[in-house]
Amino acid sequence: LEQAGSNITGLGAYGSPEHQETVEDVSECTTQDSTFVQSKKPVKIVGIEGKAVAIAAGFGHLMVKTEAGDLYTGGCNTHDQLGRTKPPKGTEGRNNMAKVELPGKVQAISAGYRHSLVTLTDGILMAWGYNGQGYVLHVDSADPTIKKPMKVKTDKKFNTIEAAYDTSFGVTTDGTLDAWGQDDQHAFWRDAPAAIHEVAKIPADTPIVAAGMEHLLVLEKS
């Protein structure tokens, strides 16, 4: 994706294999192995009110933060990773994003493989989408997917977040790198999967945390 003024254009897009450009309706994206299809020319993504200031791309879904602190999502919703059950009435057309209802304004966004994370301006962390065995998102629900944003079960406040495959990472305001979700390779912890684990002590203003499928990179200030 690239941002051009108040417009966002997509190259690659999302949909099922029979589509040549982009999906007509998010409900058509029904399987995780039929997400990204090729679009050889940039396609304008519509439905966003206001100027986009941050974007995040997951395996098959997109997240956009606006200058006003609102969140819009679009793309695949197989695991409820859009944070809404369907687009608002009148926005079901091509490439439309739709607003996600949140209890505050958005500070940071991150799109994982099949879940989504946001921090609000007060540092509260919200999550939705794939919840696996009931502990991936660490919210107060054991449902396999979470349809609407729920507060992550922690009193900590977060500056930076990163959603990975089925694991999440966050840098707290008191300077810890935390992780939760699935860790099948025991890269970050060996027991208590339904807990938030402190991985390391790092500066609270660490600018970048980037997560791959089973690894994590941190860029610290020199």
GROMACS .gro file of C-alpha atoms in nm:
model
  222
    1LEU     CA    1   0.000   0.000   0.000
    2GLU     CA    2   0.104   0.355  -0.044
    3GLN     CA    3  -0.049   0.675   0.084
    4ALA     CA    4  -0.104   0.968  -0.151
    5GLY     CA    5  -0.252   1.269   0.026
    6SER     CA    6  -0.582   1.158   0.170
    7ASN     CA    7  -0.609   0.861  -0.069
    8ILE     CA    8  -0.481   0.508  -0.026
    9THR     CA    9  -0.411   0.280  -0.319
   10GLY     CA   10  -0.353  -0.093  -0.311
   11LEU     CA   11  -0.133  -0.310  -0.531
   12GLY     CA   12  -0.194  -0.681  -0.498
   13ALA     CA   13  -0.523  -0.647  -0.309
   14TYR     CA   14  -0.726  -0.932  -0.163
   15GLY     CA   15  -0.990  -1.177  -0.277
   16SER     CA   16  -1.035  -1.527  -0.410
   17PRO     CA   17  -0.846  -1.678  -0.707
   18GLU     CA   18  -1.119  -1.611  -0.962
   19HIS     CA   19  -1.090  -1.235  -0.908
   20GLN     CA   20  -0.843  -1.055  -1.131
   21GLU     CA   21  -0.826  -0.734  -0.933
   22THR     CA   22  -0.994  -0.705  -0.595
   23VAL     CA   23  -1.271  -0.869  -0.401
   24GLU     CA   24  -1.624  -0.733  -0.453
   25ASP     CA   25  -1.745  -0.815  -0.104
   26VAL     CA   26  -1.547  -0.911   0.208
   27SER     CA   27  -1.777  -1.209   0.264
   28GLU     CA   28  -1.638  -1.372  -0.053
   29CYS     CA   29  -1.300  -1.425   0.111
   30THR     CA   30  -1.384  -1.749   0.285
   31THR     CA   31  -1.054  -1.936   0.315
   32GLN     CA   32  -0.712  -1.827   0.435
   33ASP     CA   33  -0.541  -1.985   0.132
   34SER     CA   34  -0.734  -1.766  -0.112
   35THR     CA   35  -0.642  -1.420   0.006
   36PHE     CA   36  -0.383  -1.222  -0.187
   37VAL     CA   37  -0.440  -1.211  -0.563
   38GLN     CA   38  -0.254  -1.002  -0.815
   39SER     CA   39  -0.363  -0.657  -0.917
   40LYS     CA   40  -0.112  -0.520  -1.166
   41LYS     CA   41  -0.223  -0.161  -1.126
   42PRO     CA   42  -0.292   0.043  -0.811
   43VAL     CA   43  -0.658   0.040  -0.710
   44LYS     CA   44  -0.804   0.315  -0.494
   45ILE     CA   45  -0.940   0.194  -0.162
   46VAL     CA   46  -1.249   0.386  -0.058
   47GLY     CA   47  -1.481   0.417   0.240
   48ILE     CA   48  -1.237   0.601   0.468
   49GLU     CA   49  -1.345   0.936   0.611
   50GLY     CA   50  -1.054   1.171   0.670
   51LYS     CA   51  -0.681   1.150   0.604
   52ALA     CA   52  -0.503   0.818   0.657
   53VAL     CA   53  -0.190   0.846   0.872
   54ALA     CA   54  -0.103   0.479   0.939
   55ILE     CA   55  -0.165   0.150   0.758
   56ALA     CA   56  -0.114  -0.217   0.845
   57ALA     CA   57  -0.149  -0.527   0.628
   58GLY     CA   58  -0.213  -0.878   0.761
   59PHE     CA   59  -0.233  -1.202   0.568
   60GLY     CA   60  -0.562  -1.104   0.406
   61HIS     CA   61  -0.689  -0.795   0.586
   62LEU     CA   62  -0.603  -0.427   0.600
   63MET     CA   63  -0.615  -0.173   0.884
   64VAL     CA   64  -0.608   0.206   0.844
   65LYS     CA   65  -0.578   0.471   1.115
   66THR     CA   66  -0.702   0.820   1.031
   67GLU     CA   67  -0.576   1.157   1.148
   68ALA     CA   68  -0.882   1.177   1.376
   69GLY     CA   69  -0.781   0.853   1.550
   70ASP     CA   70  -1.047   0.634   1.392
   71LEU     CA   71  -0.989   0.280   1.265
   72TYR     CA   72  -1.105   0.132   0.935
   73THR     CA   73  -1.063  -0.229   0.820
   74GLY     CA   74  -1.121  -0.424   0.500
   75GLY     CA   75  -1.038  -0.753   0.332
   76CYS     CA   76  -1.077  -1.107   0.462
   77ASN     CA   77  -1.290  -1.176   0.767
   78THR     CA   78  -1.260  -1.554   0.793
   79HIS     CA   79  -1.151  -1.531   1.156
   80ASP     CA   80  -1.339  -1.208   1.241
   81GLN     CA   81  -1.014  -1.013   1.209
   82LEU     CA   82  -1.198  -0.706   1.074
   83GLY     CA   83  -1.357  -0.634   1.411
   84ARG     CA   84  -1.705  -0.615   1.256
   85THR     CA   85  -1.950  -0.864   1.111
   86LYS     CA   86  -2.023  -0.677   0.787
   87PRO     CA   87  -1.968  -0.336   0.624
   88PRO     CA   88  -2.216  -0.063   0.717
   89LYS     CA   89  -2.517  -0.039   0.488
   90GLY     CA   90  -2.430   0.133   0.163
   91THR     CA   91  -2.058   0.046   0.173
   92GLU     CA   92  -2.068  -0.309   0.038
   93GLY     CA   93  -1.906  -0.219  -0.294
   94ARG     CA   94  -1.561  -0.270  -0.435
   95ASN     CA   95  -1.257  -0.204  -0.213
   96ASN     CA   96  -1.460  -0.043   0.066
   97MET     CA   97  -1.317  -0.009   0.413
   98ALA     CA   98  -1.551   0.033   0.710
   99LYS     CA   99  -1.510   0.191   1.051
  100VAL     CA  100  -1.452  -0.022   1.361
  101GLU     CA  101  -1.625   0.090   1.679
  102LEU     CA  102  -1.377   0.136   1.964
  103PRO     CA  103  -1.407   0.286   2.315
  104GLY     CA  104  -1.146   0.552   2.239
  105LYS     CA  105  -0.916   0.699   1.979
  106VAL     CA  106  -0.645   0.484   1.822
  107GLN     CA  107  -0.275   0.532   1.888
  108ALA     CA  108  -0.111   0.230   1.719
  109ILE     CA  109  -0.235  -0.050   1.492
  110SER     CA  110  -0.101  -0.390   1.388
  111ALA     CA  111  -0.247  -0.661   1.164
  112GLY     CA  112  -0.137  -1.018   1.230
  113TYR     CA  113  -0.188  -1.334   1.028
  114ARG     CA  114  -0.551  -1.360   1.139
  115HIS     CA  115  -0.592  -1.124   1.433
  116SER     CA  116  -0.571  -0.751   1.493
  117LEU     CA  117  -0.434  -0.527   1.768
  118VAL     CA  118  -0.474  -0.160   1.854
  119THR     CA  119  -0.361   0.056   2.140
  120LEU     CA  120  -0.580   0.350   2.234
  121THR     CA  121  -0.442   0.691   2.324
  122ASP     CA  122  -0.467   0.602   2.695
  123GLY     CA  123  -0.246   0.295   2.639
  124ILE     CA  124  -0.530   0.042   2.665
  125LEU     CA  125  -0.473  -0.260   2.440
  126MET     CA  126  -0.759  -0.411   2.234
  127ALA     CA  127  -0.759  -0.733   2.031
  128TRP     CA  128  -0.991  -0.934   1.806
  129GLY     CA  129  -0.990  -1.209   1.545
  130TYR     CA  130  -0.846  -1.560   1.582
  131ASN     CA  131  -0.838  -1.678   1.943
  132GLY     CA  132  -0.729  -2.040   1.891
  133GLN     CA  133  -0.781  -2.249   2.202
  134GLY     CA  134  -0.915  -1.947   2.384
  135TYR     CA  135  -0.584  -1.790   2.488
  136VAL     CA  136  -0.424  -1.643   2.174
  137LEU     CA  137  -0.569  -1.296   2.226
  138HIS     CA  138  -0.563  -1.311   2.606
  139VAL     CA  139  -0.909  -1.160   2.637
  140ASP     CA  140  -1.197  -1.250   2.868
  141SER     CA  141  -1.350  -1.504   2.630
  142ALA     CA  142  -1.276  -1.862   2.523
  143ASP     CA  143  -1.447  -1.829   2.184
  144PRO     CA  144  -1.228  -1.946   1.891
  145THR     CA  145  -1.275  -1.608   1.721
  146ILE     CA  146  -1.356  -1.267   1.866
  147LYS     CA  147  -1.590  -1.064   1.645
  148LYS     CA  148  -1.555  -0.723   1.813
  149PRO     CA  149  -1.262  -0.552   1.987
  150MET     CA  150  -1.207  -0.669   2.344
  151LYS     CA  151  -0.964  -0.542   2.607
  152VAL     CA  152  -0.657  -0.759   2.658
  153LYS     CA  153  -0.646  -0.887   3.016
  154THR     CA  154  -0.367  -0.674   3.159
  155ASP     CA  155  -0.334  -0.355   3.358
  156LYS     CA  156  -0.021  -0.258   3.164
  157LYS     CA  157  -0.023   0.024   2.911
  158PHE     CA  158   0.149  -0.015   2.574
  159ASN     CA  159   0.336   0.220   2.340
  160THR     CA  160   0.429  -0.019   2.060
  161ILE     CA  161   0.249  -0.334   1.945
  162GLU     CA  162   0.314  -0.601   1.684
  163ALA     CA  163   0.081  -0.882   1.581
  164ALA     CA  164   0.262  -1.189   1.443
  165TYR     CA  165   0.135  -1.529   1.327
  166ASP     CA  166  -0.075  -1.624   1.632
  167THR     CA  167   0.146  -1.439   1.877
  168SER     CA  168   0.141  -1.076   1.990
  169PHE     CA  169   0.413  -0.846   2.123
  170GLY     CA  170   0.403  -0.511   2.296
  171VAL     CA  171   0.642  -0.258   2.449
  172THR     CA  172   0.491  -0.124   2.769
  173THR     CA  173   0.512   0.229   2.901
  174ASP     CA  174   0.731   0.103   3.187
  175GLY     CA  175   0.984  -0.051   2.948
  176THR     CA  176   0.917  -0.422   2.913
  177LEU     CA  177   0.879  -0.628   2.599
  178ASP     CA  178   0.579  -0.855   2.655
  179ALA     CA  179   0.451  -1.149   2.449
  180TRP     CA  180   0.140  -1.368   2.453
  181GLY     CA  181  -0.048  -1.615   2.235
  182GLN     CA  182   0.090  -1.932   2.077
  183ASP     CA  183   0.457  -2.023   2.102
  184ASP     CA  184   0.481  -2.376   1.965
  185GLN     CA  185   0.859  -2.352   1.920
  186HIS     CA  186   0.913  -2.228   2.278
  187ALA     CA  187   1.099  -1.925   2.151
  188PHE     CA  188   0.970  -1.698   2.428
  189TRP     CA  189   0.829  -1.924   2.703
  190ARG     CA  190   0.791  -2.292   2.789
  191ASP     CA  191   0.476  -2.305   2.995
  192ALA     CA  192   0.165  -2.109   3.093
  193PRO     CA  193   0.048  -2.032   2.738
  194ALA     CA  194  -0.256  -1.844   2.868
  195ALA     CA  195  -0.042  -1.571   3.026
  196ILE     CA  196   0.133  -1.253   2.919
  197HIS     CA  197   0.507  -1.311   2.944
  198GLU     CA  198   0.778  -1.053   3.002
  199VAL     CA  199   1.043  -1.130   2.740
  200ALA     CA  200   1.296  -0.855   2.812
  201LYS     CA  201   1.358  -0.515   2.963
  202ILE     CA  202   1.397  -0.253   2.691
  203PRO     CA  203   1.355   0.127   2.667
  204ALA     CA  204   0.989   0.228   2.680
  205ASP     CA  205   1.039   0.452   2.375
  206THR     CA  206   1.174   0.170   2.156
  207PRO     CA  207   1.063   0.286   1.812
  208ILE     CA  208   1.022  -0.040   1.620
  209VAL     CA  209   0.921  -0.396   1.703
  210ALA     CA  210   0.882  -0.622   1.397
  211ALA     CA  211   0.754  -0.978   1.420
  212GLY     CA  212   0.780  -1.257   1.166
  213MET     CA  213   0.611  -1.594   1.183
  214GLU     CA  214   0.826  -1.729   1.466
  215HIS     CA  215   1.079  -1.456   1.541
  216LEU     CA  216   1.100  -1.097   1.661
  217LEU     CA  217   1.325  -0.802   1.580
  218VAL     CA  218   1.371  -0.497   1.801
  219LEU     CA  219   1.541  -0.175   1.692
  220GLU     CA  220   1.676   0.011   1.990
  221LYS     CA  221   1.814   0.363   2.001
  222SER     CA  222   2.192   0.382   2.007
   0.00000   0.00000   0.00000
